[in-house]
Each structure stands twice: as C-alpha cells, then as structure tokens.
mmCIF file of C-alpha atoms in Angstrom:
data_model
loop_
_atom_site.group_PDB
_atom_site.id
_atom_site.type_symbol
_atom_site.label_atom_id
_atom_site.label_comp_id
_atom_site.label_asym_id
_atom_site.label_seq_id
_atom_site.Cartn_x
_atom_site.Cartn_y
_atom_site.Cartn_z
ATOM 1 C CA UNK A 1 -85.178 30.990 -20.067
ATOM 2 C CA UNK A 2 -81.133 32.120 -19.027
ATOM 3 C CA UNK A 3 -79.965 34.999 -20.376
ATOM 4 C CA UNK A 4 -77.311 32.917 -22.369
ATOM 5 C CA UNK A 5 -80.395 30.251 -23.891
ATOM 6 C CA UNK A 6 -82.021 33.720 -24.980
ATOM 7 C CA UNK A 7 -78.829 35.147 -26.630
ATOM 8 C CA UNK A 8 -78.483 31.807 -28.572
ATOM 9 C CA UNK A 9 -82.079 31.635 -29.317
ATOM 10 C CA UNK A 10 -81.908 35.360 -30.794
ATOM 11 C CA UNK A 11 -78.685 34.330 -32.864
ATOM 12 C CA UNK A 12 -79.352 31.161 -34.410
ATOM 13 C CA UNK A 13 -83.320 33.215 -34.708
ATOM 14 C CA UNK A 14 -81.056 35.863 -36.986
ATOM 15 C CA UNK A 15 -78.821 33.801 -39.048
ATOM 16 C CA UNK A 16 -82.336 31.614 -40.479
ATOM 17 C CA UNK A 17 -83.635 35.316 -41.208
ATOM 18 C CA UNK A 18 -80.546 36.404 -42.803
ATOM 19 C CA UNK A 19 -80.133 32.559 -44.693
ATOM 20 C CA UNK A 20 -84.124 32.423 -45.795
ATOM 21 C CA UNK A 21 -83.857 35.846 -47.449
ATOM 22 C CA UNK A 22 -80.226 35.094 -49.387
ATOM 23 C CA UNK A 23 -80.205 32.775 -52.743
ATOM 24 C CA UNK A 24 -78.993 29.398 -52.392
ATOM 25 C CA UNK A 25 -75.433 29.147 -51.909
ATOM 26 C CA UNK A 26 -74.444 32.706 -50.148
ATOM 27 C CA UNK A 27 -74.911 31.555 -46.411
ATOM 28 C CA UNK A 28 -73.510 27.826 -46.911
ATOM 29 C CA UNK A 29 -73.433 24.957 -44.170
ATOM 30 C CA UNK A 30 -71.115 23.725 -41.573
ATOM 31 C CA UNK A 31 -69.732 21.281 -44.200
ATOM 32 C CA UNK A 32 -68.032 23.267 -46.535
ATOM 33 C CA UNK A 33 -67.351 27.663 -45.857
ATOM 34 C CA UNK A 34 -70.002 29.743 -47.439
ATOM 35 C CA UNK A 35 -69.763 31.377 -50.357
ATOM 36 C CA UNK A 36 -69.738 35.555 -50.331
ATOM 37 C CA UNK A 37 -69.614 38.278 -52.745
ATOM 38 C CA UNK A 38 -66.183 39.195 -53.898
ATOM 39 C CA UNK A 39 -64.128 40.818 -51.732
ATOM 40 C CA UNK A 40 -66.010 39.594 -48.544
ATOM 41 C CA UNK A 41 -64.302 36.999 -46.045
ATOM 42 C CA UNK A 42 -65.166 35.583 -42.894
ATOM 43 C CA UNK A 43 -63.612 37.525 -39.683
ATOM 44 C CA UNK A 44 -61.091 35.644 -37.658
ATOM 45 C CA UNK A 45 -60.649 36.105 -34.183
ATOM 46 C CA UNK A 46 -56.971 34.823 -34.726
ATOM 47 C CA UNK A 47 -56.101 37.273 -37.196
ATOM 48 C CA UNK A 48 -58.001 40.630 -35.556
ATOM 49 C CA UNK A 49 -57.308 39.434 -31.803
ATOM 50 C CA UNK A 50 -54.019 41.536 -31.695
ATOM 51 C CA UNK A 51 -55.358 44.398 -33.165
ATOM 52 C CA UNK A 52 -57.996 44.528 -31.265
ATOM 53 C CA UNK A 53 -55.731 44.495 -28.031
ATOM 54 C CA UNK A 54 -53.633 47.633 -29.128
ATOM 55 C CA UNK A 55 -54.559 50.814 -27.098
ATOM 56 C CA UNK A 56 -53.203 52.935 -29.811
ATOM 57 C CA UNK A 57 -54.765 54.844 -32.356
ATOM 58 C CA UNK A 58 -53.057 53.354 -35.353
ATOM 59 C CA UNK A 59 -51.949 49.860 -35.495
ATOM 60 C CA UNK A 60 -49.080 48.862 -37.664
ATOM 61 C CA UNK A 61 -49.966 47.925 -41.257
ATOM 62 C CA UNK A 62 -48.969 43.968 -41.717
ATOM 63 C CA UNK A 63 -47.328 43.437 -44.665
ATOM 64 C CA UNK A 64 -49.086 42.796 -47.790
ATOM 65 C CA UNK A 65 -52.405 42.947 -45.760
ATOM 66 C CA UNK A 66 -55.579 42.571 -47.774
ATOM 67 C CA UNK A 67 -56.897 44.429 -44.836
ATOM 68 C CA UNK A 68 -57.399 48.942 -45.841
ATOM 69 C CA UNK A 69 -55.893 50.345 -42.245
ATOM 70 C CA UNK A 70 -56.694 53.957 -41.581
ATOM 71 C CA UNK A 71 -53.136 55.652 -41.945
ATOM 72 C CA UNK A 72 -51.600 58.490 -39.761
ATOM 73 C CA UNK A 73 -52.324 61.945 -41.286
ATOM 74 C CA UNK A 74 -49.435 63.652 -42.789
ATOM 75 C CA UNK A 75 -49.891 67.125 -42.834
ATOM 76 C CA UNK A 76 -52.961 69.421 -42.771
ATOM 77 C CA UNK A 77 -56.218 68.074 -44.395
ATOM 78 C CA UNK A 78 -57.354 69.675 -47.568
ATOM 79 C CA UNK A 79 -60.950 69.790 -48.142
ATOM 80 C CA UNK A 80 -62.134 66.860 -51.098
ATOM 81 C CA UNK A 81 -65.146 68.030 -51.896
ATOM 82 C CA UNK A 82 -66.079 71.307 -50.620
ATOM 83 C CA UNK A 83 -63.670 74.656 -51.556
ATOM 84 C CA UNK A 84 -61.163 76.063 -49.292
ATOM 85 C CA UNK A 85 -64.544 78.829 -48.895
ATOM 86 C CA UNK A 86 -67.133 76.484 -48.230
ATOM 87 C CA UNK A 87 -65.467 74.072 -45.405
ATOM 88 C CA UNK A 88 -65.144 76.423 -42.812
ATOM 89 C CA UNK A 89 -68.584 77.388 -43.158
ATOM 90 C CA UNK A 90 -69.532 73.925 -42.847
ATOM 91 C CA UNK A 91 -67.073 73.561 -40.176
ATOM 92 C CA UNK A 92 -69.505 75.902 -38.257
ATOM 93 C CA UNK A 93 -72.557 75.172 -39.397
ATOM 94 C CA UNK A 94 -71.262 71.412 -37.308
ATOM 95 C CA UNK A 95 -70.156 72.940 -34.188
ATOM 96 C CA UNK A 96 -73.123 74.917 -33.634
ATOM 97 C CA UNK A 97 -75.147 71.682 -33.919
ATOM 98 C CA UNK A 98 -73.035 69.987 -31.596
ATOM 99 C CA UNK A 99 -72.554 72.906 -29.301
ATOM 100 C CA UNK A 100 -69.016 72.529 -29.246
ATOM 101 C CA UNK A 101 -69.028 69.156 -27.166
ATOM 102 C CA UNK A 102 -68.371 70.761 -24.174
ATOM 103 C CA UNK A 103 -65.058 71.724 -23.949
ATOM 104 C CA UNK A 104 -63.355 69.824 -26.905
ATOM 105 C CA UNK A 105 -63.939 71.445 -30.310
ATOM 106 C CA UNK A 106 -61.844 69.032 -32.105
ATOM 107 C CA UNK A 107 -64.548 66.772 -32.521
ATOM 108 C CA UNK A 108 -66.468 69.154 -34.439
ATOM 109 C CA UNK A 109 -63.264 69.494 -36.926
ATOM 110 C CA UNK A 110 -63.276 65.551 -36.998
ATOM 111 C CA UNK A 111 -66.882 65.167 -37.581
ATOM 112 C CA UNK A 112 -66.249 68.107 -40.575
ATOM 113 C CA UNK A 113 -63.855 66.293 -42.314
ATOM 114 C CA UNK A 114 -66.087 62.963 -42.392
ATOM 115 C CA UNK A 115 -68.666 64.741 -43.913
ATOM 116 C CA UNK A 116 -66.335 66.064 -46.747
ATOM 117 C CA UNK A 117 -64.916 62.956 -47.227
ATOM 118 C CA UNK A 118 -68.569 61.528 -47.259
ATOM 119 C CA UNK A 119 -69.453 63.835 -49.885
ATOM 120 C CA UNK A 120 -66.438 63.455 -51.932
ATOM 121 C CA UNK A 121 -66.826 59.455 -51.921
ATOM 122 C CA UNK A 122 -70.681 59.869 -52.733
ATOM 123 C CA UNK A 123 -70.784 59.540 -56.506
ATOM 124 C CA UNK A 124 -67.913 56.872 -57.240
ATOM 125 C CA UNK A 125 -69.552 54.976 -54.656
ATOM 126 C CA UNK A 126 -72.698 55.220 -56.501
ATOM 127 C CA UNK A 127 -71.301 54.394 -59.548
ATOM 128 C CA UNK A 128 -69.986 50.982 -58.087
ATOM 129 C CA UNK A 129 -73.046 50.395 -56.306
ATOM 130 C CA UNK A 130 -74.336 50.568 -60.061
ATOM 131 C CA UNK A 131 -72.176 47.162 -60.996
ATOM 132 C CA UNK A 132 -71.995 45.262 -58.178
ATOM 133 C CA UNK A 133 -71.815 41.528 -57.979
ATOM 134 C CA UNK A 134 -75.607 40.306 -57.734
ATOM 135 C CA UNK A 135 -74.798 38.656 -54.616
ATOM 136 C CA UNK A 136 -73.608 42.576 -53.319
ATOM 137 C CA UNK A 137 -77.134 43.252 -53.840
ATOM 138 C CA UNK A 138 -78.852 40.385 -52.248
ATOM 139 C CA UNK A 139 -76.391 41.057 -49.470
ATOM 140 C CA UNK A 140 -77.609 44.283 -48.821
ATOM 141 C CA UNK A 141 -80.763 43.680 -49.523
ATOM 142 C CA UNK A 142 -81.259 41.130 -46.740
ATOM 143 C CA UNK A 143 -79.321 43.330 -44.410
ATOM 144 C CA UNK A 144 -80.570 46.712 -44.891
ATOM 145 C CA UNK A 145 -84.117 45.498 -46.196
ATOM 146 C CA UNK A 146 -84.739 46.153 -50.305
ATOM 147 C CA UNK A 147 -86.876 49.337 -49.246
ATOM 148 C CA UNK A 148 -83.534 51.082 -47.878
ATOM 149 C CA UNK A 149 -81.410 49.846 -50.889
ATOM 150 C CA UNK A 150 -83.754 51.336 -53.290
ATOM 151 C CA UNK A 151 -83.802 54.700 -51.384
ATOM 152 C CA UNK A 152 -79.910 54.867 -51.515
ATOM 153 C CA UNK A 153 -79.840 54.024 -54.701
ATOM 154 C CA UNK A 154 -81.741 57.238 -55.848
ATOM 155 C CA UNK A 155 -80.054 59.456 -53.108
ATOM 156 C CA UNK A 156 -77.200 61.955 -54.703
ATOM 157 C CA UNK A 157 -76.187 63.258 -51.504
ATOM 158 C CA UNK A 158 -73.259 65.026 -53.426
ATOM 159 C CA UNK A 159 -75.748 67.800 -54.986
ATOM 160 C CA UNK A 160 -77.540 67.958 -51.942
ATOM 161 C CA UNK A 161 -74.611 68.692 -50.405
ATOM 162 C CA UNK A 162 -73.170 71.189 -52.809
ATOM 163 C CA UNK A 163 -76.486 73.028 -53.697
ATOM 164 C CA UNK A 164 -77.411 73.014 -49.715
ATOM 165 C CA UNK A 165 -73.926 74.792 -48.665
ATOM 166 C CA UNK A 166 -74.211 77.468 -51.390
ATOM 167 C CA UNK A 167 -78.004 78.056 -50.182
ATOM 168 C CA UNK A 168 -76.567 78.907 -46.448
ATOM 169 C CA UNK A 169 -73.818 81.120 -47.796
ATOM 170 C CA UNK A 170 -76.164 82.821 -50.175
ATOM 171 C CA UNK A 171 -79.050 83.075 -47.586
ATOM 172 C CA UNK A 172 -76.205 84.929 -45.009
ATOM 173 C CA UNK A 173 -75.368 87.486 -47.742
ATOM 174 C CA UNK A 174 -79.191 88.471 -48.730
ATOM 175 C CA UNK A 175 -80.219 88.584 -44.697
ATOM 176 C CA UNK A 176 -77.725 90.233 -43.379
ATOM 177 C CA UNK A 177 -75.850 91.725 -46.240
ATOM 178 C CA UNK A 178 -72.475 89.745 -45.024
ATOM 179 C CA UNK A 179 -70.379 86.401 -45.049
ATOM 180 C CA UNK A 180 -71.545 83.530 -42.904
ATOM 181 C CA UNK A 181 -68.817 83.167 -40.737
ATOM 182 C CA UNK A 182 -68.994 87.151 -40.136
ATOM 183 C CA UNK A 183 -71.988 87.017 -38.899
ATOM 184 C CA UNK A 184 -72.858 86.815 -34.691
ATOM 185 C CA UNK A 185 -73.502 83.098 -33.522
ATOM 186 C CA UNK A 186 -77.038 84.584 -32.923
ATOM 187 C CA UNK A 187 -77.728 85.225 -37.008
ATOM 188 C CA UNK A 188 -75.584 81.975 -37.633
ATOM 189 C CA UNK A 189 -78.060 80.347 -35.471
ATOM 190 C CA UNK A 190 -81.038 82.272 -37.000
ATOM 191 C CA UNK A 191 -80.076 80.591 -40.219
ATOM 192 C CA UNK A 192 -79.548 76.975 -39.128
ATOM 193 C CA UNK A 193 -83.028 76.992 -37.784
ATOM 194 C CA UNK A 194 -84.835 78.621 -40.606
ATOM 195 C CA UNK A 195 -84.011 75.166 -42.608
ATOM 196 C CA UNK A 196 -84.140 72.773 -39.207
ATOM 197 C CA UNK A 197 -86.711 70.169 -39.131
ATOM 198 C CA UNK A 198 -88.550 71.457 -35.916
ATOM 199 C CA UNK A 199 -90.111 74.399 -37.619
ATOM 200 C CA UNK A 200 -93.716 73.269 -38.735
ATOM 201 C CA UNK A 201 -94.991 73.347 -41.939
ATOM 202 C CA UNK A 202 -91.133 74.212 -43.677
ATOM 203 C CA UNK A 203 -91.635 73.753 -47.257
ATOM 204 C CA UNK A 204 -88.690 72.042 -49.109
ATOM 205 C CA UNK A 205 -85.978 73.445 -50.525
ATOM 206 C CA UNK A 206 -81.866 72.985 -51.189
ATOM 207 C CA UNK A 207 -81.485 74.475 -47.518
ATOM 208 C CA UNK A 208 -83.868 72.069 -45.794
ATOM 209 C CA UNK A 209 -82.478 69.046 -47.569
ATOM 210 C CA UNK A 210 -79.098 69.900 -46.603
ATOM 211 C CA UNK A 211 -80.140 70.292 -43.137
ATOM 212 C CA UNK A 212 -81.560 66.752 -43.469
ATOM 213 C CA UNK A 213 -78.151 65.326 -44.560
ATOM 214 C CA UNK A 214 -75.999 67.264 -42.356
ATOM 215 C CA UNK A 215 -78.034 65.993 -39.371
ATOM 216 C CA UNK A 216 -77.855 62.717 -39.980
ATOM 217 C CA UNK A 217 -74.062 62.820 -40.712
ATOM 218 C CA UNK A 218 -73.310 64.719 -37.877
ATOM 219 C CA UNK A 219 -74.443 62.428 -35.577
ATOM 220 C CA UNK A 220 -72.973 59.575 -37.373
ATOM 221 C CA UNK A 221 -69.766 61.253 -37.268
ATOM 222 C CA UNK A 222 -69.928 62.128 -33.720
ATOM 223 C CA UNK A 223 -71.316 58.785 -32.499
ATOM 224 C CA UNK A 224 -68.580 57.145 -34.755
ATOM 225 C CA UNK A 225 -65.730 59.020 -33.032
ATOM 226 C CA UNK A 226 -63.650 58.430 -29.948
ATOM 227 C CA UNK A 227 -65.644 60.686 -28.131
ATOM 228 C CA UNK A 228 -68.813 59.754 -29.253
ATOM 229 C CA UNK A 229 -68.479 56.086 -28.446
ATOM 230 C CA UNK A 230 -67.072 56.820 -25.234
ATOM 231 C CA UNK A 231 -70.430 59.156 -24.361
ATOM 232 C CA UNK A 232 -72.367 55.399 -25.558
ATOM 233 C CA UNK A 233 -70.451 53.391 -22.895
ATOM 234 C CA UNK A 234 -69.050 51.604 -26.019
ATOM 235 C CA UNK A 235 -67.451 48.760 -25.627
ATOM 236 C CA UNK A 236 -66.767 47.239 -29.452
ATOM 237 C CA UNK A 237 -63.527 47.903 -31.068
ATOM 238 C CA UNK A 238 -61.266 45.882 -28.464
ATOM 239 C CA UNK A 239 -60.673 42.365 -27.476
ATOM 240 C CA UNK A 240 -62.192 40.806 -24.550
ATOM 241 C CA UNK A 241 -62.237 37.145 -23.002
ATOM 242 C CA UNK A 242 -65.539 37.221 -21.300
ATOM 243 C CA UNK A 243 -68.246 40.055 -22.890
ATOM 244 C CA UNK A 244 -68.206 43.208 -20.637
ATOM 245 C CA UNK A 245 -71.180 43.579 -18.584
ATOM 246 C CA UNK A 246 -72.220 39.945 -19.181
ATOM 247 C CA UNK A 247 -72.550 37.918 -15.708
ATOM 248 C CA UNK A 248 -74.256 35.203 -16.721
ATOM 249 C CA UNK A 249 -72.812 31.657 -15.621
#
C-alpha cells in the first residue's frame, strides 16, 4: 500500500469514526453542507490561505470578521486571576520547571501569562460548558471521548489553582521563615519537589494538585509557543502547496 492510499485509508477510516459516533444530521453528506453546532463553520482554504502566508506575528483584522484575531498588546499585562503578589511567584515557580529555556527567559513570562489567563477563563468557561447546544456536547464527546468530557466537567481548576499558589507561598514562610521569591533557587527548588509527582508515595494535598495543573499547563504553554513549536519541527500554522516532508508521487 503507497504512502498516499494509506493516508486516504486513515482519513476516510476517521471521518466514519467521527460520523458513527455523532446523531444523525451533524456530519451531513456531499449533497447538501453538514449541519454543526452554533458558532461552528467549515474552514476554507480561500479565506485562511493569506493568513496563513503572513510571516508576521499579527495579521491585520478584516473588517467585520466573524473570525476572534489575537490583538497586539498595549501596554504591560496585568495579572487576571492571580494578585500582583502571587504572579511573580508563579512566574518562578514556571521558569524553574522549564529551566529557563536556555538562554531565552521570555518564554517562561509567556507561558506565565497563559496560565493566568487559563485560570481566569476557567469558571465562565465552565459555566457555558453548563448550557451548551446538545450538539456542543456530542461534538466533544466524539472528539475527546465522553470519559474526558465528564472529567472536565467536574475539574475547577480555578480553586486548584488559587488554593495550590497560597500552599507554596505559605509552605516558603513556615520552612524557611521567608517569602518565596527570597528564598535561594536551592529552597525554591526544595519546595517544587516536595509536591512533584516523582516522589513516591506523596499523599494529596492543595500543593500536589497544583503541581499537577501547573505541569500540564506548562508544557501546553511552552509547546503552544513560538519556541516550543519550533523545538517540535512544527510545521502547522502556515500555508503550503505540497505538505512539507511529504515525497510521495
């Protein structure tokens, strides 16, 4: 079997998993376009193509788009969710687990404000997830599998997030009697590991539950970022005639 018989194999395999697990009417047919949840549209190539060929950072927002562009910063970032204390602490608590990135810190700033901003969108998002369209749920439900949906629909990541920051800052002042960003990386350290998930045997608690989340947003934010996806050899996010890396005739 070629390589491009396989790929078309494994696609047409996916969209009869995707259109046995939706209810009637949600996938559709070649005749007519399918019907989607509100607010969901089919991608054109046409319509992305030149944005998708800009080098820059920021494309220019179309007018009266339907489409939410990210939009330049103006100014310095407040924190949404966690206090003008807290951030920085969190700020460090990030560039300890990502060692810095080598020689650019900024990621660790970038990857810090996604996790605020993650935080802060937490509960209205779960209050929408709470009334969304029944074909929302069947959407997700096929994609993410129900197990998953049913998880995130019990996760509050938002008091994880606030009870786990004030457990650090709490846990630096009864240790060592001082502030957590006073303290040597060594004791910084000391206290990201005594909630880490490679020490056997931890028994829960607000600090090892907040580890859990920051983990797993840190390396979403980092592997979401410019230089994240250019450590993956990523090659999404632009516009290409032929697929990159492909040499199949």
């Amino acid at each position: 079997m070629s390589d491009q018989t396989r790929r078309e194999w494994v696609f047409t395999i996916g969209q009869a998993a995707v259109a046995l697990t939706l209810p009637a009417g949600i996938y559709g047919d070649t005749a007519k376009p399918a019907t989607l949840p509100p607010g969901l549209y089919s991608p054109s190539t046409h319509d992305l193509g030149h944005a998708l060929m800009s080098a820059d950072r920021y494309h220019p927002i179309p007018v009266e788009c339907p489409t939410d562009y990210i939009r330049p910063r103006t100014g310095s970032r407040q924190p949404l969710f966690f206090t003008s204390a807290e951030f920085p602490a969190v700020l460090r608590l990030i560039q300890l687990m990502l060692g810095e990135i080598k020689d650019d810190a900024r990621v660790s700033q970038e990857v810090a404000e996604w996790f605020d901003l993650y935080l802060a969108s937490a509960e209205p998002v779960h209050e929408a997830e709470m009334h969304l369209d029944p074909l929302h749920h069947a959407l997700a439900a096929a994609f993410y599998g129900s197990a998953a949906t049913q998880t995130g629909a019990k996760a509050r990541p938002a008091a994880i997030g606030r009870q786990g920051i004030q457990w650090v800052l709490h846990a630096s002042r009864t240790r060592y009697s001082k502030e957590f960003l006073s303290l040597d990386p060594e004791q910084q350290t000391a206290i990201l590991h005594s909630i880490s998930d490679e020490t056997p045997g931890q028994p829960e608690s607000s600090g090892t539950r907040f580890f859990t989340l920051l983990k797993a947003e840190t390396i979403r934010g980092f592997y979401t970022s410019r230089i994240g996806l250019q450590e993956l050899n990523f090659k999404g996010n632009a516009f290409y005639a032929h697929s990159p890396g492909c040499h199949s005739k």
